[in-house]
Amino acid sequence: MTHDEPSERFTAIYHRHHRQVYAYAVSRAGRTLADDVVADTFLVAWRRLAAVPEGPLPWLLGVARNVVRECFRDDVRQASLALELRAWVVEADADVADGVADRAAMLAALAGLGEDDREALTLTAWQGLSARDAARVVGCSSATFFVRLHRARKRLEQAMTDTAPVNRHRPVRLTAQEYSR
């Protein structure tokens, strides 16, 4: 083994998974804290490179999860995340496409869920992890994670039903005749 191999392995892991770890950090801690979470996560990966498994993403996300829990306690993290989710809702509301109303409703419903529900949903939907890998991130069995994910999906569905606007505003489509008036 040459001296360059550990640094090459770390560099490959970093380049391959940085975006996913960053996206996870944003979804858990908000944009304002995400860079710090990612830096601390990869610092741990560098220090414990021999312990990093071949499929490193679940391990990295587990480290990122621990970094968020240890370094950024509930008040700061929740305030930052709530601000981030509100910004996403405002951004989604500003779009003009028909599907944006659904996106805004989903983001608003997601923002109203508990931290564990948001984590289960974002690990699978946004991070693209299998239930088995997501279970490794949160430190539970696959069966337990499947139950958590099922319940989180039900709560999200209920939250979306509860927050669905009664009278959705749709853009008015003018005919050529009406437009020329």
mmCIF file of C-alpha atoms in Angstrom:
data_model
loop_
_atom_site.group_PDB
_atom_site.id
_atom_site.type_symbol
_atom_site.label_atom_id
_atom_site.label_comp_id
_atom_site.label_asym_id
_atom_site.label_seq_id
_atom_site.Cartn_x
_atom_site.Cartn_y
_atom_site.Cartn_z
ATOM 1 C CA MET A 1 0.000 0.000 0.000
ATOM 2 C CA THR A 2 1.480 3.341 -0.982
ATOM 3 C CA HIS A 3 1.135 6.480 1.047
ATOM 4 C CA ASP A 4 -1.220 8.004 -1.545
ATOM 5 C CA GLU A 5 -3.875 5.263 -1.373
ATOM 6 C CA PRO A 6 -5.733 6.488 1.757
ATOM 7 C CA SER A 7 -5.914 10.024 0.427
ATOM 8 C CA GLU A 8 -7.043 8.742 -2.962
ATOM 9 C CA ARG A 9 -9.756 6.630 -1.338
ATOM 10 C CA PHE A 10 -10.920 9.571 0.767
ATOM 11 C CA THR A 11 -10.916 11.873 -2.276
ATOM 12 C CA ALA A 12 -12.969 9.367 -4.257
ATOM 13 C CA ILE A 13 -15.470 9.016 -1.396
ATOM 14 C CA TYR A 14 -15.678 12.796 -1.019
ATOM 15 C CA HIS A 15 -16.251 13.464 -4.718
ATOM 16 C CA ARG A 16 -18.764 10.655 -5.057
ATOM 17 C CA HIS A 17 -20.882 11.462 -1.991
ATOM 18 C CA HIS A 18 -20.373 15.136 -1.123
ATOM 19 C CA ARG A 19 -23.576 16.268 -2.863
ATOM 20 C CA GLN A 20 -25.669 13.591 -1.146
ATOM 21 C CA VAL A 21 -24.225 14.371 2.277
ATOM 22 C CA TYR A 22 -24.791 18.082 1.639
ATOM 23 C CA ALA A 23 -28.406 17.474 0.565
ATOM 24 C CA TYR A 24 -28.964 15.389 3.681
ATOM 25 C CA ALA A 25 -27.405 18.116 5.848
ATOM 26 C CA VAL A 26 -29.657 20.754 4.275
ATOM 27 C CA SER A 27 -32.728 18.589 4.850
ATOM 28 C CA ARG A 28 -31.782 18.026 8.507
ATOM 29 C CA ALA A 29 -30.117 21.283 9.557
ATOM 30 C CA GLY A 30 -30.920 23.890 6.895
ATOM 31 C CA ARG A 31 -28.599 25.628 4.436
ATOM 32 C CA THR A 32 -27.026 27.874 7.034
ATOM 33 C CA LEU A 33 -25.583 24.920 8.963
ATOM 34 C CA ALA A 34 -25.144 22.395 6.139
ATOM 35 C CA ASP A 35 -21.558 23.308 5.270
ATOM 36 C CA ASP A 36 -20.460 22.802 8.876
ATOM 37 C CA VAL A 37 -22.249 19.443 9.066
ATOM 38 C CA VAL A 38 -20.627 18.279 5.823
ATOM 39 C CA ALA A 39 -17.172 19.439 6.942
ATOM 40 C CA ASP A 40 -17.491 17.636 10.275
ATOM 41 C CA THR A 41 -18.842 14.517 8.559
ATOM 42 C CA PHE A 42 -15.913 14.256 6.185
ATOM 43 C CA LEU A 43 -13.470 15.070 8.992
ATOM 44 C CA VAL A 44 -14.800 12.018 10.845
ATOM 45 C CA ALA A 45 -14.541 10.001 7.621
ATOM 46 C CA TRP A 46 -10.906 11.046 7.197
ATOM 47 C CA ARG A 47 -10.035 10.240 10.795
ATOM 48 C CA ARG A 48 -11.804 6.869 10.667
ATOM 49 C CA LEU A 49 -11.091 6.015 7.034
ATOM 50 C CA ALA A 50 -10.271 2.406 7.874
ATOM 51 C CA ALA A 51 -13.768 2.025 9.388
ATOM 52 C CA VAL A 52 -15.557 3.451 6.343
ATOM 53 C CA PRO A 53 -17.311 0.522 4.589
ATOM 54 C CA GLU A 54 -17.211 -0.145 0.856
ATOM 55 C CA GLY A 55 -20.733 1.249 0.355
ATOM 56 C CA PRO A 56 -20.009 4.426 2.343
ATOM 57 C CA LEU A 57 -23.166 6.524 1.826
ATOM 58 C CA PRO A 58 -25.281 5.081 4.670
ATOM 59 C CA TRP A 59 -22.239 5.291 6.965
ATOM 60 C CA LEU A 60 -21.603 8.920 5.949
ATOM 61 C CA LEU A 61 -25.260 9.860 6.453
ATOM 62 C CA GLY A 62 -25.186 8.165 9.858
ATOM 63 C CA VAL A 63 -22.171 10.280 10.788
ATOM 64 C CA ALA A 64 -23.922 13.392 9.461
ATOM 65 C CA ARG A 65 -26.980 12.506 11.534
ATOM 66 C CA ASN A 66 -24.815 12.243 14.650
ATOM 67 C CA VAL A 67 -23.068 15.528 13.843
ATOM 68 C CA VAL A 68 -26.428 17.274 13.547
ATOM 69 C CA ARG A 69 -27.615 15.785 16.826
ATOM 70 C CA GLU A 70 -24.406 16.541 18.734
ATOM 71 C CA CYS A 71 -23.442 19.952 17.435
ATOM 72 C CA PHE A 72 -26.673 21.710 16.629
ATOM 73 C CA ARG A 73 -29.239 21.281 19.363
ATOM 74 C CA ASP A 74 -32.992 21.470 18.872
ATOM 75 C CA ASP A 75 -33.589 25.220 19.101
ATOM 76 C CA VAL A 76 -30.998 26.338 16.566
ATOM 77 C CA ARG A 77 -31.540 23.381 14.238
ATOM 78 C CA GLN A 78 -35.325 23.575 14.313
ATOM 79 C CA ALA A 79 -35.327 27.337 13.753
ATOM 80 C CA SER A 80 -32.935 26.969 10.822
ATOM 81 C CA LEU A 81 -34.860 24.061 9.318
ATOM 82 C CA ALA A 82 -38.210 25.797 9.738
ATOM 83 C CA LEU A 83 -36.765 28.871 8.013
ATOM 84 C CA GLU A 84 -35.428 26.689 5.192
ATOM 85 C CA LEU A 85 -38.732 24.864 4.716
ATOM 86 C CA ARG A 86 -40.650 28.160 4.763
ATOM 87 C CA ALA A 87 -38.262 29.479 2.105
ATOM 88 C CA TRP A 88 -38.957 26.391 -0.017
ATOM 89 C CA VAL A 89 -42.715 26.936 0.407
ATOM 90 C CA VAL A 90 -42.409 30.609 -0.576
ATOM 91 C CA GLU A 91 -40.233 29.637 -3.544
ATOM 92 C CA ALA A 92 -42.736 26.997 -4.602
ATOM 93 C CA ASP A 93 -45.641 29.442 -4.230
ATOM 94 C CA ALA A 94 -43.855 31.935 -6.485
ATOM 95 C CA ASP A 95 -43.729 29.481 -9.430
ATOM 96 C CA VAL A 96 -46.459 29.540 -12.056
ATOM 97 C CA ALA A 97 -46.654 25.903 -13.105
ATOM 98 C CA ASP A 98 -49.766 23.950 -12.157
ATOM 99 C CA GLY A 99 -47.763 21.340 -10.243
ATOM 100 C CA VAL A 100 -46.283 23.949 -7.941
ATOM 101 C CA ALA A 101 -49.379 24.134 -5.769
ATOM 102 C CA ASP A 102 -48.974 20.437 -5.042
ATOM 103 C CA ARG A 103 -45.266 20.914 -4.335
ATOM 104 C CA ALA A 104 -45.980 23.812 -1.988
ATOM 105 C CA ALA A 105 -48.642 21.804 -0.162
ATOM 106 C CA MET A 106 -46.267 18.867 0.183
ATOM 107 C CA LEU A 107 -43.439 21.047 1.504
ATOM 108 C CA ALA A 108 -45.780 22.770 3.955
ATOM 109 C CA ALA A 109 -47.065 19.392 5.141
ATOM 110 C CA LEU A 110 -43.503 18.077 5.418
ATOM 111 C CA ALA A 111 -42.491 21.109 7.477
ATOM 112 C CA GLY A 112 -45.316 20.334 9.900
ATOM 113 C CA LEU A 113 -44.217 16.745 10.531
ATOM 114 C CA GLY A 114 -42.018 15.624 13.390
ATOM 115 C CA GLU A 115 -38.276 15.348 12.936
ATOM 116 C CA ASP A 116 -38.275 11.533 12.783
ATOM 117 C CA ASP A 117 -41.009 11.472 10.124
ATOM 118 C CA ARG A 118 -39.190 14.066 7.987
ATOM 119 C CA GLU A 119 -35.986 12.080 8.304
ATOM 120 C CA ALA A 120 -37.580 8.778 7.228
ATOM 121 C CA LEU A 121 -39.244 10.412 4.232
ATOM 122 C CA THR A 122 -36.237 12.444 3.088
ATOM 123 C CA LEU A 123 -33.778 9.572 3.433
ATOM 124 C CA THR A 124 -35.816 7.477 1.022
ATOM 125 C CA ALA A 125 -37.372 10.093 -1.256
ATOM 126 C CA TRP A 126 -34.710 12.808 -1.438
ATOM 127 C CA GLN A 127 -31.551 10.860 -0.679
ATOM 128 C CA GLY A 128 -32.691 7.828 -2.671
ATOM 129 C CA LEU A 129 -31.662 5.302 -0.033
ATOM 130 C CA SER A 130 -33.219 1.881 0.190
ATOM 131 C CA ALA A 131 -35.104 1.134 3.395
ATOM 132 C CA ARG A 132 -32.236 -1.140 4.451
ATOM 133 C CA ASP A 133 -29.641 1.620 4.000
ATOM 134 C CA ALA A 134 -31.889 4.216 5.635
ATOM 135 C CA ALA A 135 -32.322 1.869 8.597
ATOM 136 C CA ARG A 136 -28.523 1.762 8.938
ATOM 137 C CA VAL A 137 -28.426 5.574 8.964
ATOM 138 C CA VAL A 138 -30.948 5.874 11.806
ATOM 139 C CA GLY A 139 -29.655 2.840 13.665
ATOM 140 C CA CYS A 140 -32.618 0.464 13.582
ATOM 141 C CA SER A 141 -33.632 -2.754 11.849
ATOM 142 C CA SER A 142 -35.068 -2.720 8.334
ATOM 143 C CA ALA A 143 -38.417 -3.944 9.668
ATOM 144 C CA THR A 144 -38.573 -1.122 12.214
ATOM 145 C CA PHE A 145 -37.667 1.411 9.538
ATOM 146 C CA PHE A 146 -40.381 0.074 7.206
ATOM 147 C CA VAL A 147 -42.922 0.651 9.995
ATOM 148 C CA ARG A 148 -41.583 4.160 10.647
ATOM 149 C CA LEU A 149 -41.652 4.976 6.936
ATOM 150 C CA HIS A 150 -45.205 3.659 6.571
ATOM 151 C CA ARG A 151 -46.385 5.769 9.505
ATOM 152 C CA ALA A 152 -44.514 8.835 8.239
ATOM 153 C CA ARG A 153 -46.141 8.470 4.815
ATOM 154 C CA LYS A 154 -49.574 8.200 6.437
ATOM 155 C CA ARG A 155 -48.925 11.310 8.546
ATOM 156 C CA LEU A 156 -47.666 13.191 5.468
ATOM 157 C CA GLU A 157 -50.764 12.174 3.542
ATOM 158 C CA GLN A 158 -52.966 13.349 6.406
ATOM 159 C CA ALA A 159 -51.028 16.611 6.731
ATOM 160 C CA MET A 160 -51.405 17.244 3.014
ATOM 161 C CA THR A 161 -55.140 16.632 3.292
ATOM 162 C CA ASP A 162 -55.325 18.998 6.267
ATOM 163 C CA THR A 163 -53.369 21.767 4.511
ATOM 164 C CA ALA A 164 -54.914 21.407 1.043
ATOM 165 C CA PRO A 165 -56.485 24.683 -0.008
ATOM 166 C CA VAL A 166 -60.228 24.567 -0.427
ATOM 167 C CA ASN A 167 -60.221 26.741 -3.529
ATOM 168 C CA ARG A 168 -56.945 26.499 -5.407
ATOM 169 C CA HIS A 169 -56.106 29.468 -7.538
ATOM 170 C CA ARG A 170 -55.491 28.420 -11.121
ATOM 171 C CA PRO A 171 -54.175 30.759 -13.791
ATOM 172 C CA VAL A 172 -56.913 32.216 -15.933
ATOM 173 C CA ARG A 173 -56.660 31.116 -19.554
ATOM 174 C CA LEU A 174 -57.923 33.760 -21.941
ATOM 175 C CA THR A 175 -59.111 32.980 -25.424
ATOM 176 C CA ALA A 176 -57.639 34.995 -28.285
ATOM 177 C CA GLN A 177 -60.902 36.957 -28.476
ATOM 178 C CA GLU A 178 -60.869 37.835 -24.766
ATOM 179 C CA TYR A 179 -57.166 38.705 -24.919
ATOM 180 C CA SER A 180 -57.670 41.247 -27.697
ATOM 181 C CA ARG A 181 -60.304 43.231 -25.773
#
